[in-house]
Short mmCIF file of C-alpha atoms in Angstrom, two decimals:
data_model
loop_
_atom_site.label_atom_id
_atom_site.label_comp_id
_atom_site.label_asym_id
_atom_site.label_seq_id
_atom_site.Cartn_x
_atom_site.Cartn_y
_atom_site.Cartn_z
CA UNK M 340 81.22 109.63 138.99
CA UNK M 341 83.19 106.43 139.51
CA UNK M 342 83.23 104.64 136.13
CA UNK M 343 85.78 102.30 137.08
CA UNK M 344 85.04 98.54 135.49
CA UNK M 345 86.03 96.65 138.52
CA UNK M 346 83.26 94.10 140.05
CA UNK M 347 81.31 95.75 142.85
CA UNK M 348 80.48 92.81 144.30
CA UNK M 349 83.45 90.35 145.55
CA UNK M 350 84.33 87.60 148.08
CA UNK M 351 87.37 85.78 148.10
CA UNK M 352 87.41 82.36 147.23
CA UNK M 353 87.38 80.71 150.57
CA UNK M 354 84.23 82.58 151.48
CA UNK M 355 82.83 82.06 147.80
CA UNK M 356 82.93 78.40 148.67
CA UNK M 357 82.01 78.82 152.13
CA UNK M 358 78.82 80.89 151.53
CA UNK M 359 77.93 79.59 148.04
CA UNK M 360 77.80 82.99 146.62
CA UNK M 361 79.44 83.50 143.57
CA UNK M 362 78.90 86.87 142.07
CA UNK M 363 80.30 86.76 138.39
CA UNK M 364 80.32 89.97 136.54
CA UNK M 365 77.84 90.18 133.68
CA UNK M 366 79.20 89.59 130.38
CA UNK M 367 76.35 92.05 129.27
CA UNK M 368 77.28 96.00 129.47
CA UNK M 369 73.47 96.87 130.42
CA UNK M 370 73.46 94.57 133.32
CA UNK M 371 76.85 95.70 134.56
CA UNK M 372 75.98 99.38 134.13
CA UNK M 373 72.67 98.90 136.01
CA UNK M 374 74.75 97.53 138.89
CA UNK M 375 77.22 100.21 139.26
CA UNK M 376 74.76 103.09 138.58
CA UNK M 377 72.47 101.42 141.43
CA UNK M 378 75.14 101.44 144.06
CA UNK M 379 76.50 104.81 142.70
CA UNK M 380 72.89 106.35 144.08
CA UNK M 381 73.83 104.92 147.81
CA UNK M 382 77.66 105.48 147.76
CA UNK M 383 77.35 109.20 146.76
CA UNK M 384 74.00 109.68 148.48
CA UNK M 385 72.34 111.18 145.55
CA UNK M 386 69.03 113.09 146.58
CA UNK M 387 65.61 112.58 145.32
CA UNK M 388 65.33 114.71 142.04
CA UNK M 389 68.90 114.07 140.83
CA UNK M 390 68.88 113.55 137.41
CA UNK M 391 71.04 110.54 135.78
CA UNK M 392 71.35 111.28 132.32
CA UNK M 393 71.53 112.58 129.73
CA UNK M 394 71.62 109.11 128.02
CA UNK M 395 74.54 110.40 125.84
CA UNK M 396 76.70 111.98 128.61
CA UNK M 397 76.39 108.19 130.57
CA UNK M 398 77.36 106.61 127.52
CA UNK M 399 80.53 108.89 127.32
CA UNK M 400 81.20 108.62 131.09
CA UNK M 401 81.00 104.64 131.24
CA UNK M 402 82.66 104.36 127.98
CA UNK M 403 79.56 101.94 126.38
CA UNK M 404 76.88 102.38 123.97
CA UNK M 405 73.85 104.55 124.02
CA UNK M 406 71.61 101.19 123.94
CA UNK M 407 73.40 99.55 126.97
CA UNK M 408 72.53 102.75 128.79
CA UNK M 409 69.00 103.09 127.98
CA UNK M 410 68.59 99.41 128.95
CA UNK M 411 70.27 99.99 132.39
CA UNK M 412 68.25 102.96 133.19
CA UNK M 413 65.15 101.08 132.61
CA UNK M 414 66.29 98.11 134.90
CA UNK M 415 66.76 101.06 137.68
CA UNK M 416 63.09 102.53 136.74
CA UNK M 417 61.70 98.79 137.17
CA UNK M 418 63.67 98.63 140.37
CA UNK M 419 61.85 101.75 141.70
CA UNK M 420 64.84 104.01 141.58
CA UNK M 421 63.28 106.73 139.75
CA UNK M 422 61.49 107.57 136.56
CA UNK M 423 62.43 108.62 133.12
CA UNK M 424 62.09 112.20 131.89
CA UNK M 425 62.19 113.22 128.37
CA UNK M 426 63.74 116.39 127.10
CA UNK M 427 66.81 118.32 126.66
CA UNK M 428 67.43 117.42 130.38
CA UNK M 429 65.94 114.35 130.67
CA UNK M 430 67.24 111.12 132.24
CA UNK M 431 66.20 108.97 135.24
CA UNK M 432 64.98 111.40 137.78
CA UNK M 433 65.90 109.71 141.36
CA UNK M 434 63.84 108.96 143.89
CA UNK M 435 63.96 106.72 147.16
CA UNK M 436 62.52 103.33 146.33
CA UNK M 437 59.38 102.07 147.93
CA UNK M 438 60.31 100.19 151.05
CA UNK M 439 58.34 96.96 149.75
CA UNK M 440 60.74 96.95 146.50
CA UNK M 441 62.81 94.37 148.37
CA UNK M 442 59.58 92.03 148.93
CA UNK M 443 58.74 92.37 145.34
CA UNK M 444 62.45 91.14 144.15
CA UNK M 445 62.17 88.24 146.54
CA UNK M 446 58.43 87.28 145.60
CA UNK M 447 59.69 87.19 141.86
CA UNK M 448 62.53 84.67 143.20
CA UNK M 449 60.41 82.58 145.04
CA UNK M 450 57.94 82.56 142.43
CA UNK M 451 60.54 81.31 140.18
CA UNK M 452 61.53 78.57 142.57
CA UNK M 453 58.14 77.51 142.23
CA UNK M 454 57.18 78.18 145.65
CA UNK M 455 53.56 78.87 146.88
CA UNK M 456 52.38 81.75 149.43
CA UNK M 457 51.22 79.12 151.73
CA UNK M 458 55.05 77.84 151.61
CA UNK M 459 56.54 80.93 152.19
CA UNK M 460 53.80 81.69 155.22
CA UNK M 461 54.90 78.72 156.77
CA UNK M 462 58.69 79.74 157.11
CA UNK M 463 57.43 83.21 158.19
CA UNK M 464 55.60 81.68 161.16
CA UNK M 465 58.73 79.48 162.09
CA UNK M 466 60.83 82.64 161.87
CA UNK M 467 58.37 85.05 163.99
CA UNK M 468 57.72 82.71 166.80
CA UNK M 469 61.85 83.29 167.25
CA UNK M 470 61.73 86.99 167.30
CA UNK M 471 58.87 87.40 170.07
CA UNK M 472 61.45 88.99 172.22
CA UNK M 473 62.66 91.45 169.53
CA UNK M 474 59.98 93.51 168.77
CA UNK M 475 62.09 95.54 166.07
CA UNK M 476 63.26 92.38 164.51
CA UNK M 477 59.63 90.81 164.31
CA UNK M 478 58.15 94.31 162.76
CA UNK M 479 60.86 94.10 160.07
CA UNK M 480 60.43 90.40 159.28
CA UNK M 481 56.59 91.15 159.44
CA UNK M 482 56.62 93.73 157.07
CA UNK M 483 58.83 92.69 154.62
CA UNK M 484 57.10 89.32 154.19
CA UNK M 485 53.82 91.12 153.94
CA UNK M 486 55.19 92.24 150.87
CA UNK M 487 56.37 89.14 149.77
CA UNK M 488 53.05 87.43 150.31
CA UNK M 489 50.92 90.02 148.85
CA UNK M 490 52.87 90.03 145.32
CA UNK M 491 52.78 86.12 145.44
CA UNK M 492 49.11 86.23 146.10
CA UNK M 493 48.50 88.79 142.89
CA UNK M 494 47.25 91.74 145.38
CA UNK M 495 49.25 94.27 144.33
CA UNK M 496 49.09 96.13 141.08
CA UNK M 497 52.03 96.86 139.14
CA UNK M 498 52.61 100.47 139.39
CA UNK M 499 51.49 102.44 136.04
CA UNK M 500 54.30 103.41 133.80
CA UNK M 501 54.56 104.76 130.41
CA UNK M 502 57.28 102.30 129.43
CA UNK M 503 56.33 99.70 127.26
CA UNK M 504 59.34 97.55 127.95
CA UNK M 505 58.55 97.52 131.63
CA UNK M 506 55.31 96.11 130.75
CA UNK M 507 56.68 93.45 128.42
CA UNK M 508 58.79 92.46 131.26
CA UNK M 509 56.06 91.77 133.59
CA UNK M 510 53.78 90.36 130.85
CA UNK M 511 56.32 87.88 130.16
CA UNK M 512 56.50 86.34 133.52
CA UNK M 513 52.40 86.54 133.98
CA UNK M 514 52.12 84.70 130.68
CA UNK M 515 54.39 81.82 131.73
CA UNK M 516 52.89 78.44 132.06
CA UNK M 517 53.62 75.63 134.24
CA UNK M 518 56.50 73.62 132.96
CA UNK M 519 57.44 76.31 130.41
CA UNK M 520 61.04 76.67 129.63
CA UNK M 521 61.55 77.86 126.18
CA UNK M 522 60.70 81.78 125.46
CA UNK M 523 61.63 82.08 122.14
CA UNK M 524 63.67 84.26 119.81
CA UNK M 525 63.64 88.20 120.16
CA UNK M 526 61.56 87.84 116.80
CA UNK M 527 59.11 85.51 118.50
CA UNK M 528 58.68 87.83 121.31
CA UNK M 529 58.17 90.91 119.24
CA UNK M 530 55.10 89.32 117.40
CA UNK M 531 53.68 87.86 120.33
CA UNK M 532 53.81 91.50 122.14
CA UNK M 533 53.52 93.68 119.30
CA UNK M 534 56.48 95.67 120.04
CA UNK M 535 59.90 96.48 118.06
CA UNK M 536 63.26 94.75 119.00
CA UNK M 537 64.57 97.45 120.93
CA UNK M 538 61.60 97.21 123.40
CA UNK M 539 61.92 93.68 123.63
CA UNK M 540 65.48 93.47 124.30
CA UNK M 541 64.89 96.03 127.07
CA UNK M 542 62.39 93.96 128.79
CA UNK M 543 64.86 90.98 128.70
CA UNK M 544 67.39 92.75 129.96
CA UNK M 545 65.36 93.48 132.98
CA UNK M 546 64.61 89.90 133.57
CA UNK M 547 68.04 88.58 132.99
CA UNK M 548 69.23 91.07 135.78
CA UNK M 549 67.61 88.54 138.42
CA UNK M 550 68.72 85.39 136.16
CA UNK M 551 64.58 84.71 135.60
CA UNK M 552 65.73 84.49 131.83
CA UNK M 553 68.93 83.40 130.04
CA UNK M 554 69.81 83.95 126.62
CA UNK M 555 71.39 81.07 124.39
CA UNK M 556 73.23 81.38 121.22
CA UNK M 557 73.36 78.46 118.33
CA UNK M 558 71.17 76.44 116.47
CA UNK M 559 69.04 75.74 119.94
CA UNK M 560 69.07 79.60 120.44
CA UNK M 561 66.85 82.02 121.81
CA UNK M 562 65.73 82.83 125.48
CA UNK M 563 64.44 80.46 128.20
CA UNK M 564 63.15 80.85 131.62
CA UNK M 565 65.69 79.66 134.16
CA UNK M 566 65.91 78.63 137.93
CA UNK M 567 67.70 81.79 139.58
CA UNK M 568 70.60 81.09 141.73
CA UNK M 569 70.98 82.96 145.20
CA UNK M 570 73.55 85.21 144.07
CA UNK M 571 71.52 87.44 141.71
CA UNK M 572 68.77 87.94 144.24
CA UNK M 573 71.09 88.96 147.12
CA UNK M 574 72.91 91.20 144.92
CA UNK M 575 69.68 92.81 143.60
CA UNK M 576 67.92 93.17 147.04
CA UNK M 577 71.41 94.56 148.79
CA UNK M 578 70.77 97.99 147.56
CA UNK M 579 67.13 98.23 148.68
CA UNK M 580 68.04 96.95 152.28
CA UNK M 581 70.73 99.66 152.26
CA UNK M 582 68.15 102.45 151.45
CA UNK M 583 65.95 101.41 154.38
CA UNK M 584 67.64 99.72 156.89
CA UNK M 585 69.95 101.73 159.03
CA UNK M 586 70.47 99.97 162.39
CA UNK M 587 72.27 96.35 162.18
CA UNK M 588 70.94 95.21 165.43
CA UNK M 589 67.61 93.93 164.54
CA UNK M 590 69.12 92.52 161.24
CA UNK M 591 71.69 90.93 163.51
CA UNK M 592 68.46 89.31 165.71
CA UNK M 593 66.96 88.15 162.43
CA UNK M 594 70.08 86.08 161.16
CA UNK M 595 70.43 84.82 164.86
CA UNK M 596 66.91 83.75 164.57
CA UNK M 597 67.22 81.92 161.15
CA UNK M 598 70.44 80.12 162.27
CA UNK M 599 68.38 78.56 165.22
CA UNK M 600 65.64 77.59 163.21
CA UNK M 601 67.92 75.85 160.68
CA UNK M 602 69.76 74.17 163.25
CA UNK M 603 66.96 72.89 164.84
CA UNK M 604 64.94 72.12 161.66
CA UNK M 605 68.24 70.17 160.16
CA UNK M 606 68.19 68.02 163.49
CA UNK M 607 64.80 66.90 163.54
CA UNK M 608 64.58 66.70 159.79
CA UNK M 609 64.81 63.83 157.33
CA UNK M 610 68.29 64.95 155.44
CA UNK M 611 71.14 63.27 155.91
CA UNK M 612 73.55 64.05 158.35
CA UNK M 613 76.41 62.30 156.91
CA UNK M 614 77.86 65.44 155.25
CA UNK M 615 78.19 67.13 158.59
CA UNK M 616 80.96 64.35 159.76
CA UNK M 617 83.93 65.92 157.59
CA UNK M 618 83.01 69.33 158.43
CA UNK M 619 83.24 68.73 162.14
CA UNK M 620 86.63 66.73 161.11
CA UNK M 621 87.91 69.72 159.42
CA UNK M 622 86.98 72.16 162.35
CA UNK M 623 89.00 70.52 164.87
CA UNK M 624 91.93 70.61 162.59
CA UNK M 625 91.75 73.96 160.67
CA UNK M 626 93.88 76.92 161.16
CA UNK M 627 92.72 80.24 162.45
CA UNK M 628 92.69 81.97 159.23
CA UNK M 629 90.28 79.23 158.27
CA UNK M 630 88.09 79.27 160.86
CA UNK M 631 85.67 82.02 159.80
CA UNK M 632 84.77 80.85 156.42
CA UNK M 633 84.33 77.00 157.61
CA UNK M 634 82.04 78.12 160.19
CA UNK M 635 79.99 79.78 157.40
CA UNK M 636 80.23 76.75 155.45
CA UNK M 637 78.84 74.75 158.52
CA UNK M 638 75.88 77.06 158.95
CA UNK M 639 74.99 76.81 155.02
CA UNK M 640 75.00 73.02 155.44
CA UNK M 641 72.50 73.44 158.36
CA UNK M 642 70.31 75.58 156.21
CA UNK M 643 70.73 72.95 153.34
CA UNK M 644 69.94 70.28 155.37
CA UNK M 645 66.97 72.30 157.16
CA UNK M 646 65.30 72.68 153.27
CA UNK M 647 63.84 76.15 154.20
CA UNK M 648 64.64 77.83 150.93
CA UNK M 649 62.72 81.14 151.94
CA UNK M 650 64.61 81.59 155.17
CA UNK M 651 67.85 80.27 153.17
CA UNK M 652 67.64 83.04 150.64
CA UNK M 653 66.74 85.84 153.29
CA UNK M 654 69.83 84.88 155.70
CA UNK M 655 72.10 85.23 152.75
CA UNK M 656 70.58 88.66 151.60
CA UNK M 657 71.07 89.88 155.08
CA UNK M 658 74.27 88.27 155.58
CA UNK M 659 75.91 90.16 152.74
CA UNK M 660 74.07 93.46 153.77
CA UNK M 661 75.62 93.29 157.16
CA UNK M 662 79.04 92.41 156.02
CA UNK M 663 79.12 95.17 153.82
CA UNK M 664 78.08 97.63 156.08
CA UNK M 665 80.37 96.65 158.89
CA UNK M 666 84.02 97.67 158.37
CA UNK M 667 86.76 95.14 158.41
CA UNK M 668 88.43 96.58 161.65
CA UNK M 669 84.66 96.40 163.46
CA UNK M 670 84.72 92.66 161.83
CA UNK M 671 88.15 91.63 163.22
CA UNK M 672 87.33 93.34 166.56
CA UNK M 673 84.51 90.77 166.86
CA UNK M 674 86.54 87.77 166.24
CA UNK M 675 86.85 85.53 169.07
CA UNK M 676 88.57 82.12 167.50
CA UNK M 677 88.18 80.21 170.49
CA UNK M 678 84.49 80.91 170.96
CA UNK M 679 83.77 80.44 166.81
CA UNK M 680 85.77 76.96 167.18
CA UNK M 681 84.09 75.51 170.11
CA UNK M 682 80.72 76.85 169.88
CA UNK M 683 80.33 75.42 166.08
CA UNK M 684 81.75 72.00 166.99
CA UNK M 685 79.17 71.50 169.77
CA UNK M 686 76.48 72.95 167.30
CA UNK M 687 77.33 70.36 164.57
CA UNK M 688 77.52 67.35 167.37
CA UNK M 689 73.69 68.35 168.79
CA UNK M 690 72.52 68.06 165.21
CA UNK M 691 74.40 65.04 164.55
CA UNK M 692 72.78 63.52 167.78
CA UNK M 693 69.30 64.76 166.30
CA UNK M 694 68.83 66.71 169.40
CA UNK M 695 66.77 69.98 167.88
CA UNK M 696 66.61 71.79 171.35
CA UNK M 697 70.01 71.33 172.42
CA UNK M 698 70.94 72.51 168.78
CA UNK M 699 68.44 75.46 169.13
CA UNK M 700 70.04 76.15 172.59
CA UNK M 701 73.82 76.42 171.50
CA UNK M 702 72.93 78.44 168.43
CA UNK M 703 71.16 80.99 170.68
CA UNK M 704 73.75 80.67 173.33
CA UNK M 705 76.60 81.44 170.81
CA UNK M 706 74.83 84.36 169.40
CA UNK M 707 74.32 86.01 172.61
CA UNK M 708 78.46 85.99 173.05
CA UNK M 709 79.62 86.58 169.78
CA UNK M 710 79.09 89.55 167.44
CA UNK M 711 80.64 87.80 164.67
CA UNK M 712 77.67 87.85 161.68
CA UNK M 713 77.22 84.16 159.96
CA UNK M 714 75.84 82.69 157.35
#
């Protein structure tokens, strides 16, 4: 297996600035290892029944500690990539994760942002209305949102597991009260959940992997609930999309529809459109090699103005999935510099004029002509 320490998720600096996605490698060995093992399952096509382990073997292979391996495997178990088996031939026994796992991860993210099921459902309706002529994409969105809403409404029971660390991770989230920020020290959590330090640390690693919890050192040290950024959920959902989405066409339809909704909402919303003026000016004078990043920044800015956090998160997840599934050659072949520049300028102008219908029409027309995937 590949034990290279290079970061798996990378974007060049212009694309990071344009997309707002910054994949900074974790300083924690367990989190880095969980990410690498998760993508190893996909890149090597590991079949159900394959055993990741033993823990001692993985520690030697990846030149890390036994404790880091155990924590990493618990994260993969929590993300439904397998179940731990004990004994001489023990380890994480791989299986294909439940298709609804992406919905569960997104639900945790939206819940941490304070979004209610009602707010998520409103954005779902806006998106589905744009997909009536795309039945495969419509069904994909409908099933994903069904999972998200079920978890937000508490209609899904947590899967049974013998692992206490995973139960404690769920309990920490369930026990959070409105406005609570401080979680406490590891000793506090050991006492609260009647568990030993190794178990509590494993639970915290699971929550840290989604930016739901952050550790702080020093006099005011301890663990705190955090407001998660988009990068963590995009990175977490990516492998689950890879495991279950094999046709990029409906994904492209969803991306196009979200961009339409964002442009129309930005044109008709209450947000300040002044920030589009410098974007428009930069488009007029940009070099061809800057154009793709600037177009992505334009669509991201429209999404920010639209104030649709659910759709904005979803399009970022889908965008990363598509650019990693497309080869560089395919992406370059899809570029049409003239179309990108003219269409993006027209879309920004329509939004600035607060002409929602025209903005939606132009986005739809652009994506019917272009193959390029945008954020």
